[in-house]
Amino acid sequence: MAKVKTTFFCQNCGTQYAKWQGQCNACKEWNTIVEEVVQKPEKSDWKTPTNNTKRASKPLRINEIDSTKEARLDTLDAEFNRVLGGGIVPGSLTLLGGEPGIGKSTLLLQISLKLPYKTLYVSGEESQKQIKMRAERINPENESCYILTETKTQNIFKQIEALEPNIVIIDSIQTLHSDYIESSSGSISQVKECTTELIKFAKETNTPVILIGHITKDGNIAGPKILEHMVDTVLQFEGDRNHVFRILRAQKNRFGSTHELGIYEMQGSGLREVSNPSEILISKKDDELSGNAIAATLEGMRPLMIEVQALVSTAVYGTPQRSATGFNAKRLNMLLAVLEKRAGFRLGAKDVFLNITGGISVDDPAIDLAVVAAILSSNEDEALQANFCFAAEVGLSGEIRPVQRVEQRILEAEKLGFSTIFVSKYNKISLKNTAIKIQLISKIEDLVDLIIT
Ligand code: TYD
Ligand code: MG
């Protein structure tokens, strides 16, 4: 019998070592190196080739390569399509990560049930009955969706060969195991091996594969970082389990932009696509409250109206507190310093709390002006007019700076019925006859005069 071969793997980054050591050289983490049993026969193909007739690839001149766009598979889910960059690319491997209970299985099952192609949904986590129960809540009518409960990759590939599906979904990569590796499911070497087999399968048959991956407490996809390097697309499904909204974003995408955002609402009958997110992100109130301001931001190509809330109060203890949720805390401090210097506000002895509602985080600089307006409003305890909105960056000397694609923001604000949008004087705007008033300002002092009576 062959001697059992073991190797040491860092559980954080997947680096391989011949012997144990306390700290990983690659990621510098301590106590993450663990011994795992590996045993690899010569062939670890997804399908051991019987007659190896496939020719090795040859170099081709770049202009000889066929560049006709490969038709993407339409998932019939507008949000999912958008995040992927227009549908699923044949032969691609997509990894969907997210916290437990956020709705990864629901999302992919729902997509499988909508797809007009032959889909194989492989689950290592739930029984066929459980999946059927879930499917009945979503959409029980689908002729071309097959469910398989199996965790051994070799058996999965056997079923795939018989069924020949157009798309394969794996829930989840951490439950799979391959015969070629002896360590337990979910270990680094298993996850790596199973993914390699699936990549081979996807590339050789041009069948797209979507993997569900668990994430660890600190938000990384459990298992090696290399998993993220191996796949073509990494999607992250996030949100607060106590909120109904879920956000799908691409962390890495070989076939499209990573700026797009998909928004869903969790309902009793599955996830509903939210095609007009601005409406849900702005809370509807009867009373006007101080400290609220609306920013016209952009996420990818899509305009998004976001509500910013600020609370300014007298600091009880010596050092005033500054805290920001969904917004960069350093940027908040900078904006406070600008307000202090340019608008004469004595914020040094005040606590300032800032919150972006809806549980999303924004890094569009165009939100600056809304942040400043919300702080001013809370400081004066005077509500802004509810139909005001803002889109501009604030510079260090208190100047109001232009932002990109301002016209798109103005049109979105107009569509949602805002009466006035505050933008920088230096933005070039060629819009004519808009129903919304475009208020051009150049310095922070102008803003103070206009919004505080
Ligand atoms: P699930 O999709 O199993 O999450 P994950 O695979 O990411 O661990 O769980 C989704 C949660 O959503 C679960 O707590 C129940 C709830 N849910 C609904 O509210 N409506 C539904 O239609 C379904 C199927 C689930
Ligand atoms: Mg699940």
GROMACS .gro file of C-alpha atoms and ligand atoms in nm:
model
  479
    1MET     CA    1   0.000   0.000   0.000
    2ALA     CA    2   0.120   0.344  -0.086
    3LYS     CA    3   0.240   0.549   0.203
    4VAL     CA    4  -0.015   0.810   0.311
    5LYS     CA    5   0.106   1.144   0.185
    6THR     CA    6   0.041   1.454   0.386
    7THR     CA    7   0.104   1.818   0.315
    8PHE     CA    8   0.058   2.131   0.521
    9PHE     CA    9  -0.177   2.403   0.400
   10CYS     CA   10  -0.242   2.751   0.530
   11GLN     CA   11  -0.616   2.760   0.598
   12ASN     CA   12  -0.621   3.129   0.524
   13CYS     CA   13  -0.448   3.164   0.190
   14GLY     CA   14  -0.394   2.808   0.074
   15THR     CA   15  -0.014   2.817   0.053
   16GLN     CA   16   0.139   2.471   0.067
   17TYR     CA   17   0.429   2.373   0.297
   18ALA     CA   18   0.637   2.059   0.334
   19LYS     CA   19   0.645   2.089   0.711
   20TRP     CA   20   0.459   2.268   0.985
   21GLN     CA   21   0.545   2.619   1.089
   22GLY     CA   22   0.383   2.875   1.314
   23GLN     CA   23   0.337   3.162   1.073
   24CYS     CA   24   0.242   3.153   0.707
   25ASN     CA   25   0.510   3.318   0.493
   26ALA     CA   26   0.260   3.430   0.234
   27CYS     CA   27  -0.023   3.589   0.433
   28LYS     CA   28   0.160   3.632   0.766
   29GLU     CA   29  -0.123   3.474   0.964
   30TRP     CA   30  -0.033   3.277   1.276
   31ASN     CA   31  -0.148   2.923   1.355
   32THR     CA   32  -0.329   2.871   1.029
   33ILE     CA   33  -0.113   2.589   0.895
   34VAL     CA   34  -0.280   2.249   0.919
   35GLU     CA   35  -0.175   1.905   0.803
   36GLU     CA   36  -0.398   1.745   0.542
   37VAL     CA   37  -0.387   1.403   0.380
   38VAL     CA   38  -0.347   1.410   0.006
   39GLN     CA   39  -0.315   1.124  -0.235
   40LYS     CA   40  -0.322   1.194  -0.599
   41PRO     CA   41  -0.312   0.932  -0.871
   42GLU     CA   42  -0.167   1.044  -1.202
   43LYS     CA   43  -0.506   1.126  -1.353
   44SER     CA   44  -0.740   1.356  -1.177
   45ASP     CA   45  -0.946   1.461  -1.477
   46TRP     CA   46  -1.312   1.530  -1.437
   47LYS     CA   47  -1.348   1.245  -1.682
   48THR     CA   48  -1.058   1.007  -1.730
   49PRO     CA   49  -1.007   1.022  -2.104
   50THR     CA   50  -1.046   0.685  -2.272
   51ASN     CA   51  -0.889   0.780  -2.600
   52ASN     CA   52  -0.683   1.088  -2.563
   53THR     CA   53  -0.726   1.238  -2.907
   54LYS     CA   54  -0.749   1.601  -2.803
   55ARG     CA   55  -0.469   1.795  -2.964
   56ALA     CA   56  -0.254   2.022  -2.759
   57SER     CA   57  -0.323   2.387  -2.831
   58LYS     CA   58  -0.098   2.584  -3.064
   59PRO     CA   59  -0.012   2.952  -3.051
   60LEU     CA   60  -0.231   3.160  -3.282
   61ARG     CA   61  -0.177   3.509  -3.415
   62ILE     CA   62  -0.405   3.739  -3.220
   63ASN     CA   63  -0.595   3.853  -3.528
   64GLU     CA   64  -0.661   3.492  -3.628
   65ILE     CA   65  -0.850   3.420  -3.310
   66ASP     CA   66  -1.222   3.404  -3.359
   67SER     CA   67  -1.364   3.698  -3.169
   68THR     CA   68  -1.730   3.658  -3.252
   69LYS     CA   69  -1.906   3.723  -2.928
   70GLU     CA   70  -2.018   3.410  -2.758
   71ALA     CA   71  -2.387   3.415  -2.691
   72ARG     CA   72  -2.448   3.453  -2.321
   73LEU     CA   73  -2.719   3.255  -2.150
   74ASP     CA   74  -3.001   3.484  -2.044
   75THR     CA   75  -3.105   3.397  -1.688
   76LEU     CA   76  -3.439   3.581  -1.719
   77ASP     CA   77  -3.340   3.762  -1.400
   78ALA     CA   78  -3.256   4.119  -1.491
   79GLU     CA   79  -3.058   4.188  -1.173
   80PHE     CA   80  -2.846   3.873  -1.201
   81ASN     CA   81  -2.783   3.939  -1.571
   82ARG     CA   82  -2.672   4.292  -1.502
   83VAL     CA   83  -2.425   4.196  -1.230
   84LEU     CA   84  -2.276   3.928  -1.456
   85GLY     CA   85  -2.243   4.181  -1.737
   86GLY     CA   86  -2.528   4.055  -1.955
   87GLY     CA   87  -2.589   3.689  -1.876
   88ILE     CA   88  -2.388   3.375  -1.810
   89VAL     CA   89  -2.084   3.317  -2.033
   90PRO     CA   90  -2.067   2.957  -2.162
   91GLY     CA   91  -1.786   2.762  -2.001
   92SER     CA   92  -1.744   3.011  -1.717
   93LEU     CA   93  -1.710   2.937  -1.348
   94THR     CA   94  -1.894   3.169  -1.112
   95LEU     CA   95  -1.857   3.168  -0.735
   96LEU     CA   96  -2.140   3.308  -0.525
   97GLY     CA   97  -2.041   3.389  -0.168
   98GLY     CA   98  -2.246   3.510   0.124
   99GLU     CA   99  -2.325   3.461   0.490
  100PRO     CA  100  -2.537   3.165   0.594
  101GLY     CA  101  -2.909   3.231   0.564
  102ILE     CA  102  -2.870   3.532   0.339
  103GLY     CA  103  -3.046   3.353   0.052
  104LYS     CA  104  -2.778   3.204  -0.176
  105SER     CA  105  -2.961   2.874  -0.220
  106THR     CA  106  -3.289   3.058  -0.270
  107LEU     CA  107  -3.141   3.286  -0.536
  108LEU     CA  108  -2.983   3.008  -0.739
  109LEU     CA  109  -3.277   2.771  -0.705
  110GLN     CA  110  -3.503   3.050  -0.818
  111ILE     CA  111  -3.282   3.116  -1.119
  112SER     CA  112  -3.271   2.741  -1.199
  113LEU     CA  113  -3.648   2.733  -1.191
  114LYS     CA  114  -3.672   3.023  -1.433
  115LEU     CA  115  -3.405   2.910  -1.677
  116PRO     CA  116  -3.536   2.779  -2.006
  117TYR     CA  117  -3.234   2.545  -2.033
  118LYS     CA  118  -3.168   2.203  -1.890
  119THR     CA  119  -3.031   2.285  -1.546
  120LEU     CA  120  -2.872   2.053  -1.292
  121TYR     CA  121  -2.887   2.178  -0.934
  122VAL     CA  122  -2.653   1.970  -0.718
  123SER     CA  123  -2.705   2.005  -0.346
  124GLY     CA  124  -2.484   1.864  -0.078
  125GLU     CA  125  -2.664   2.051   0.196
  126GLU     CA  126  -3.033   1.976   0.164
  127SER     CA  127  -3.240   1.672   0.070
  128GLN     CA  128  -3.442   1.657  -0.252
  129LYS     CA  129  -3.760   1.689  -0.045
  130GLN     CA  130  -3.639   2.005   0.126
  131ILE     CA  131  -3.546   2.156  -0.207
  132LYS     CA  132  -3.882   2.061  -0.352
  133MET     CA  133  -4.056   2.234  -0.060
  134ARG     CA  134  -3.853   2.545  -0.119
  135ALA     CA  135  -3.919   2.529  -0.493
  136GLU     CA  136  -4.291   2.512  -0.430
  137ARG     CA  137  -4.277   2.843  -0.249
  138ILE     CA  138  -4.101   2.999  -0.544
  139ASN     CA  139  -4.223   2.855  -0.871
  140PRO     CA  140  -4.308   2.489  -0.892
  141GLU     CA  141  -4.354   2.472  -1.269
  142ASN     CA  142  -4.037   2.388  -1.451
  143GLU     CA  143  -3.976   2.096  -1.682
  144SER     CA  144  -3.605   2.137  -1.732
  145CYS     CA  145  -3.470   2.170  -1.377
  146TYR     CA  146  -3.309   1.859  -1.227
  147ILE     CA  147  -3.211   1.819  -0.862
  148LEU     CA  148  -2.931   1.590  -0.751
  149THR     CA  149  -2.820   1.536  -0.393
  150GLU     CA  150  -2.464   1.416  -0.410
  151THR     CA  151  -2.130   1.524  -0.273
  152LYS     CA  152  -1.878   1.308  -0.455
  153THR     CA  153  -1.749   1.483  -0.766
  154GLN     CA  154  -1.692   1.160  -0.958
  155ASN     CA  155  -2.058   1.063  -0.909
  156ILE     CA  156  -2.170   1.412  -1.005
  157PHE     CA  157  -1.974   1.392  -1.329
  158LYS     CA  158  -2.128   1.051  -1.403
  159GLN     CA  159  -2.475   1.204  -1.371
  160ILE     CA  160  -2.372   1.502  -1.579
  161GLU     CA  161  -2.256   1.273  -1.858
  162ALA     CA  162  -2.590   1.097  -1.860
  163LEU     CA  163  -2.802   1.412  -1.833
  164GLU     CA  164  -2.593   1.657  -2.040
  165PRO     CA  165  -2.723   1.973  -1.871
  166ASN     CA  166  -2.671   2.320  -2.018
  167ILE     CA  167  -2.579   2.464  -1.682
  168VAL     CA  168  -2.464   2.317  -1.350
  169ILE     CA  169  -2.518   2.470  -1.008
  170ILE     CA  170  -2.330   2.339  -0.703
  171ASP     CA  171  -2.458   2.410  -0.351
  172SER     CA  172  -2.196   2.431  -0.198
  173ILE     CA  173  -1.830   2.383  -0.292
  174GLN     CA  174  -1.743   2.317   0.075
  175THR     CA  175  -1.960   2.003   0.083
  176LEU     CA  176  -1.800   1.839  -0.221
  177HIS     CA  177  -1.527   1.581  -0.203
  178SER     CA  178  -1.316   1.408  -0.460
  179ASP     CA  179  -1.188   1.051  -0.441
  180TYR     CA  180  -0.842   1.164  -0.536
  181ILE     CA  181  -0.790   1.350  -0.212
  182GLU     CA  182  -0.830   1.190   0.125
  183SER     CA  183  -0.882   1.486   0.352
  184SER     CA  184  -1.233   1.577   0.463
  185SER     CA  185  -1.481   1.795   0.271
  186GLY     CA  186  -1.433   2.164   0.314
  187SER     CA  187  -1.057   2.138   0.368
  188ILE     CA  188  -0.827   2.344   0.153
  189SER     CA  189  -0.702   2.056  -0.056
  190GLN     CA  190  -1.053   1.921  -0.120
  191VAL     CA  191  -1.196   2.258  -0.216
  192LYS     CA  192  -0.902   2.319  -0.447
  193GLU     CA  193  -0.921   1.978  -0.611
  194CYS     CA  194  -1.302   1.986  -0.660
  195THR     CA  195  -1.282   2.333  -0.809
  196THR     CA  196  -1.003   2.227  -1.045
  197GLU     CA  197  -1.211   1.932  -1.164
  198LEU     CA  198  -1.512   2.157  -1.217
  199ILE     CA  199  -1.306   2.414  -1.407
  200LYS     CA  200  -1.177   2.141  -1.635
  201PHE     CA  201  -1.528   2.017  -1.691
  202ALA     CA  202  -1.659   2.367  -1.761
  203LYS     CA  203  -1.383   2.459  -2.006
  204GLU     CA  204  -1.388   2.128  -2.194
  205THR     CA  205  -1.763   2.106  -2.238
  206ASN     CA  206  -1.834   2.480  -2.251
  207THR     CA  207  -2.095   2.433  -1.979
  208PRO     CA  208  -2.120   2.714  -1.725
  209VAL     CA  209  -2.092   2.618  -1.358
  210ILE     CA  210  -2.207   2.827  -1.063
  211LEU     CA  211  -2.066   2.743  -0.721
  212ILE     CA  212  -2.201   2.853  -0.387
  213GLY     CA  213  -1.928   2.925  -0.135
  214HIS     CA  214  -1.956   2.986   0.237
  215ILE     CA  215  -1.789   3.285   0.387
  216THR     CA  216  -1.601   3.308   0.712
  217LYS     CA  217  -1.678   3.543   0.998
  218ASP     CA  218  -1.459   3.817   0.861
  219GLY     CA  219  -1.639   3.810   0.526
  220ASN     CA  220  -1.390   3.617   0.314
  221ILE     CA  221  -1.493   3.320   0.109
  222ALA     CA  222  -1.411   3.018   0.324
  223GLY     CA  223  -1.130   2.814   0.187
  224PRO     CA  224  -0.831   2.936   0.003
  225LYS     CA  225  -0.804   3.276  -0.154
  226ILE     CA  226  -0.681   3.088  -0.459
  227LEU     CA  227  -1.040   2.979  -0.515
  228GLU     CA  228  -1.112   3.338  -0.606
  229HIS     CA  229  -0.820   3.340  -0.847
  230MET     CA  230  -0.930   3.017  -1.010
  231VAL     CA  231  -1.287   3.113  -1.098
  232ASP     CA  232  -1.390   3.366  -1.362
  233THR     CA  233  -1.640   3.560  -1.158
  234VAL     CA  234  -1.683   3.614  -0.785
  235LEU     CA  235  -2.021   3.739  -0.673
  236GLN     CA  236  -2.107   3.848  -0.323
  237PHE     CA  237  -2.459   3.831  -0.187
  238GLU     CA  238  -2.494   4.062   0.107
  239GLY     CA  239  -2.742   4.236   0.325
  240ASP     CA  240  -2.865   4.232   0.676
  241ARG     CA  241  -3.056   3.922   0.772
  242ASN     CA  242  -3.298   4.141   0.963
  243HIS     CA  243  -3.363   4.359   0.662
  244VAL     CA  244  -3.551   4.239   0.359
  245PHE     CA  245  -3.314   4.384   0.102
  246ARG     CA  246  -3.027   4.187  -0.045
  247ILE     CA  247  -2.752   4.323  -0.263
  248LEU     CA  248  -2.566   4.122  -0.523
  249ARG     CA  249  -2.235   4.261  -0.640
  250ALA     CA  250  -1.943   4.135  -0.843
  251GLN     CA  251  -1.604   4.135  -0.669
  252LYS     CA  252  -1.428   4.003  -0.972
  253ASN     CA  253  -1.557   3.960  -1.323
  254ARG     CA  254  -1.353   3.847  -1.621
  255PHE     CA  255  -1.642   3.922  -1.854
  256GLY     CA  256  -1.781   4.252  -1.737
  257SER     CA  257  -1.765   4.541  -1.497
  258THR     CA  258  -1.756   4.499  -1.121
  259HIS     CA  259  -1.949   4.818  -1.058
  260GLU     CA  260  -2.295   4.684  -1.118
  261LEU     CA  261  -2.532   4.613  -0.838
  262GLY     CA  262  -2.835   4.386  -0.820
  263ILE     CA  263  -3.099   4.449  -0.557
  264TYR     CA  264  -3.353   4.194  -0.433
  265GLU     CA  265  -3.622   4.191  -0.173
  266MET     CA  266  -3.673   3.871   0.029
  267GLN     CA  267  -4.037   3.778   0.034
  268GLY     CA  268  -4.240   3.477   0.139
  269SER     CA  269  -4.227   3.352  -0.217
  270GLY     CA  270  -3.858   3.396  -0.283
  271LEU     CA  271  -3.651   3.693  -0.390
  272ARG     CA  272  -3.817   3.972  -0.583
  273GLU     CA  273  -3.608   4.179  -0.823
  274VAL     CA  274  -3.607   4.545  -0.728
  275SER     CA  275  -3.589   4.732  -1.054
  276ASN     CA  276  -3.631   5.080  -0.911
  277PRO     CA  277  -3.409   5.084  -0.602
  278SER     CA  278  -3.433   5.456  -0.535
  279GLU     CA  279  -3.790   5.416  -0.421
  280ILE     CA  280  -3.701   5.167  -0.152
  281LEU     CA  281  -3.392   5.345  -0.027
  282ILE     CA  282  -3.575   5.664   0.054
  283SER     CA  283  -3.798   5.631   0.355
  284LYS     CA  284  -4.140   5.782   0.322
  285LYS     CA  285  -4.218   6.011   0.613
  286ASP     CA  286  -4.507   6.240   0.686
  287ASP     CA  287  -4.309   6.473   0.908
  288GLU     CA  288  -3.996   6.638   0.788
  289LEU     CA  289  -3.710   6.552   1.019
  290SER     CA  290  -3.384   6.734   1.066
  291GLY     CA  291  -3.060   6.560   0.972
  292ASN     CA  292  -3.186   6.387   0.658
  293ALA     CA  293  -3.064   6.460   0.307
  294ILE     CA  294  -3.094   6.275  -0.022
  295ALA     CA  295  -2.793   6.211  -0.243
  296ALA     CA  296  -2.813   6.131  -0.612
  297THR     CA  297  -2.540   5.868  -0.650
  298LEU     CA  298  -2.441   5.622  -0.919
  299GLU     CA  299  -2.366   5.254  -0.871
  300GLY     CA  300  -2.210   5.133  -1.193
  301MET     CA  301  -2.432   5.262  -1.469
  302ARG     CA  302  -2.735   5.290  -1.249
  303PRO     CA  303  -2.847   5.604  -1.066
  304LEU     CA  304  -2.945   5.547  -0.706
  305MET     CA  305  -3.105   5.798  -0.473
  306ILE     CA  306  -2.976   5.740  -0.122
  307GLU     CA  307  -3.083   5.884   0.209
  308VAL     CA  308  -2.812   6.018   0.440
  309GLN     CA  309  -2.890   6.070   0.807
  310ALA     CA  310  -2.678   6.271   1.045
  311LEU     CA  311  -2.707   6.333   1.416
  312VAL     CA  312  -2.509   6.616   1.570
  313SER     CA  313  -2.526   6.652   1.946
  314THR     CA  314  -2.322   6.811   2.222
  315ALA     CA  315  -2.037   6.587   2.331
  316VAL     CA  316  -2.091   6.466   2.684
  317TYR     CA  317  -1.741   6.332   2.736
  318GLY     CA  318  -1.415   6.503   2.656
  319THR     CA  319  -1.334   6.378   2.308
  320PRO     CA  320  -1.622   6.411   2.066
  321GLN     CA  321  -1.726   6.092   1.892
  322ARG     CA  322  -1.745   6.052   1.518
  323SER     CA  323  -1.902   5.747   1.373
  324ALA     CA  324  -2.011   5.662   1.021
  325THR     CA  325  -2.205   5.362   0.891
  326GLY     CA  326  -2.181   5.301   0.518
  327PHE     CA  327  -1.950   5.599   0.469
  328ASN     CA  328  -1.575   5.644   0.507
  329ALA     CA  329  -1.502   5.777   0.856
  330LYS     CA  330  -1.188   5.962   0.741
  331ARG     CA  331  -1.390   6.140   0.476
  332LEU     CA  332  -1.645   6.238   0.740
  333ASN     CA  333  -1.369   6.393   0.953
  334MET     CA  334  -1.244   6.581   0.651
  335LEU     CA  335  -1.588   6.718   0.572
  336LEU     CA  336  -1.631   6.825   0.935
  337ALA     CA  337  -1.299   7.009   0.923
  338VAL     CA  338  -1.407   7.187   0.606
  339LEU     CA  339  -1.736   7.289   0.768
  340GLU     CA  340  -1.553   7.415   1.074
  341LYS     CA  341  -1.312   7.626   0.875
  342ARG     CA  342  -1.529   7.749   0.586
  343ALA     CA  343  -1.874   7.775   0.735
  344GLY     CA  344  -1.780   7.874   1.087
  345PHE     CA  345  -1.958   7.587   1.256
  346ARG     CA  346  -1.819   7.492   1.593
  347LEU     CA  347  -1.841   7.119   1.549
  348GLY     CA  348  -1.531   7.048   1.757
  349ALA     CA  349  -1.734   6.993   2.073
  350LYS     CA  350  -2.008   6.792   1.908
  351ASP     CA  351  -2.064   6.422   1.856
  352VAL     CA  352  -2.142   6.343   1.493
  353PHE     CA  353  -2.308   6.021   1.381
  354LEU     CA  354  -2.370   5.946   1.017
  355ASN     CA  355  -2.573   5.666   0.864
  356ILE     CA  356  -2.651   5.567   0.508
  357THR     CA  357  -2.993   5.408   0.522
  358GLY     CA  358  -3.076   5.075   0.361
  359GLY     CA  359  -2.760   4.910   0.492
  360ILE     CA  360  -2.553   4.988   0.186
  361SER     CA  361  -2.211   5.145   0.168
  362VAL     CA  362  -2.125   5.413  -0.081
  363ASP     CA  363  -1.794   5.532  -0.216
  364ASP     CA  364  -1.924   5.768  -0.482
  365PRO     CA  365  -1.774   6.111  -0.397
  366ALA     CA  366  -2.095   6.277  -0.515
  367ILE     CA  367  -2.250   6.192  -0.180
  368ASP     CA  368  -2.033   6.455  -0.002
  369LEU     CA  369  -2.275   6.740  -0.050
  370ALA     CA  370  -2.565   6.542   0.095
  371VAL     CA  371  -2.350   6.449   0.395
  372VAL     CA  372  -2.267   6.814   0.455
  373ALA     CA  373  -2.632   6.914   0.414
  374ALA     CA  374  -2.747   6.645   0.659
  375ILE     CA  375  -2.489   6.757   0.918
  376LEU     CA  376  -2.587   7.122   0.880
  377SER     CA  377  -2.954   7.032   0.909
  378SER     CA  378  -2.903   6.830   1.225
  379ASN     CA  379  -2.677   7.092   1.378
  380GLU     CA  380  -2.941   7.361   1.327
  381ASP     CA  381  -3.220   7.116   1.408
  382GLU     CA  382  -3.397   7.236   1.101
  383ALA     CA  383  -3.541   6.996   0.846
  384LEU     CA  384  -3.441   7.036   0.482
  385GLN     CA  385  -3.717   7.050   0.228
  386ALA     CA  386  -3.807   6.691   0.151
  387ASN     CA  387  -3.789   6.745  -0.223
  388PHE     CA  388  -3.427   6.867  -0.224
  389CYS     CA  389  -3.147   6.641  -0.335
  390PHE     CA  390  -2.770   6.676  -0.376
  391ALA     CA  391  -2.495   6.555  -0.608
  392ALA     CA  392  -2.148   6.705  -0.573
  393GLU     CA  393  -1.809   6.647  -0.420
  394VAL     CA  394  -1.674   6.885  -0.155
  395GLY     CA  395  -1.310   6.992  -0.178
  396LEU     CA  396  -1.073   7.084   0.103
  397SER     CA  397  -1.114   7.456   0.053
  398GLY     CA  398  -1.490   7.427   0.067
  399GLU     CA  399  -1.536   7.437  -0.310
  400ILE     CA  400  -1.817   7.235  -0.463
  401ARG     CA  401  -1.662   7.010  -0.724
  402PRO     CA  402  -1.822   6.859  -1.033
  403VAL     CA  403  -1.909   6.489  -1.051
  404GLN     CA  404  -1.926   6.249  -1.343
  405ARG     CA  405  -2.245   6.186  -1.539
  406VAL     CA  406  -2.436   6.457  -1.360
  407GLU     CA  407  -2.711   6.466  -1.620
  408GLN     CA  408  -2.805   6.107  -1.551
  409ARG     CA  409  -2.838   6.192  -1.184
  410ILE     CA  410  -3.050   6.496  -1.258
  411LEU     CA  411  -3.285   6.294  -1.477
  412GLU     CA  412  -3.326   6.029  -1.210
  413ALA     CA  413  -3.406   6.294  -0.949
  414GLU     CA  414  -3.654   6.450  -1.186
  415LYS     CA  415  -3.818   6.114  -1.250
  416LEU     CA  416  -3.864   6.060  -0.878
  417GLY     CA  417  -4.031   6.397  -0.834
  418PHE     CA  418  -3.763   6.602  -0.660
  419SER     CA  419  -3.807   6.976  -0.699
  420THR     CA  420  -3.446   7.093  -0.670
  421ILE     CA  421  -3.107   6.931  -0.717
  422PHE     CA  422  -2.790   7.099  -0.590
  423VAL     CA  423  -2.490   7.047  -0.816
  424SER     CA  424  -2.156   7.212  -0.877
  425LYS     CA  425  -2.139   7.526  -1.088
  426TYR     CA  426  -1.847   7.370  -1.272
  427ASN     CA  427  -2.048   7.078  -1.410
  428LYS     CA  428  -2.126   7.110  -1.778
  429ILE     CA  429  -2.499   7.061  -1.811
  430SER     CA  430  -2.673   7.081  -2.144
  431LEU     CA  431  -3.017   6.975  -2.025
  432LYS     CA  432  -3.294   7.213  -2.127
  433ASN     CA  433  -3.645   7.263  -1.990
  434THR     CA  434  -3.621   7.026  -1.699
  435ALA     CA  435  -3.908   7.012  -1.453
  436ILE     CA  436  -3.652   6.997  -1.172
  437LYS     CA  437  -3.469   7.313  -1.068
  438ILE     CA  438  -3.094   7.277  -1.108
  439GLN     CA  439  -2.931   7.483  -0.834
  440LEU     CA  440  -2.569   7.558  -0.921
  441ILE     CA  441  -2.337   7.634  -0.631
  442SER     CA  442  -1.965   7.689  -0.610
  443LYS     CA  443  -1.879   7.711  -0.240
  444ILE     CA  444  -2.003   7.560   0.082
  445GLU     CA  445  -2.117   7.903   0.205
  446ASP     CA  446  -2.369   7.912  -0.084
  447LEU     CA  447  -2.518   7.588   0.039
  448VAL     CA  448  -2.557   7.719   0.393
  449ASP     CA  449  -2.742   8.028   0.267
  450LEU     CA  450  -2.973   7.821   0.050
  451ILE     CA  451  -3.076   7.543   0.283
  452ILE     CA  452  -3.070   7.701   0.629
  453THR     CA  453  -3.317   7.983   0.683
  454TYD     P1  454  -3.109   3.017   0.216
  454TYD     O1  455  -3.144   3.050   0.075
  454TYD     O2  456  -3.111   2.873   0.255
  454TYD     O3  457  -2.972   3.084   0.250
  454TYD     P2  458  -2.823   3.034   0.225
  454TYD     O4  459  -2.828   2.931   0.118
  454TYD     O5  460  -2.754   3.160   0.184
  454TYD     O6  461  -2.774   2.984   0.355
  454TYD     O7  462  -3.203   3.090   0.321
  454TYD     C1  463  -3.280   3.194   0.297
  454TYD     C2  464  -3.359   3.246   0.413
  454TYD     O8  465  -3.467   3.315   0.351
  454TYD     C3  466  -3.419   3.147   0.508
  454TYD     O9  467  -3.396   3.191   0.641
  454TYD     C4  468  -3.567   3.151   0.481
  454TYD     C5  469  -3.590   3.274   0.400
  454TYD     N1  470  -3.681   3.256   0.286
  454TYD     C6  471  -3.783   3.347   0.267
  454TYD    O10  472  -3.800   3.441   0.343
  454TYD     N2  473  -3.867   3.331   0.159
  454TYD     C7  474  -3.852   3.227   0.071
  454TYD    O11  475  -3.930   3.215  -0.026
  454TYD     C8  476  -3.746   3.134   0.092
  454TYD     C9  477  -3.726   3.020  -0.002
  454TYD    C10  478  -3.662   3.153   0.200
  455MG      MG  479  -2.788   2.724   0.139
   0.00000   0.00000   0.00000
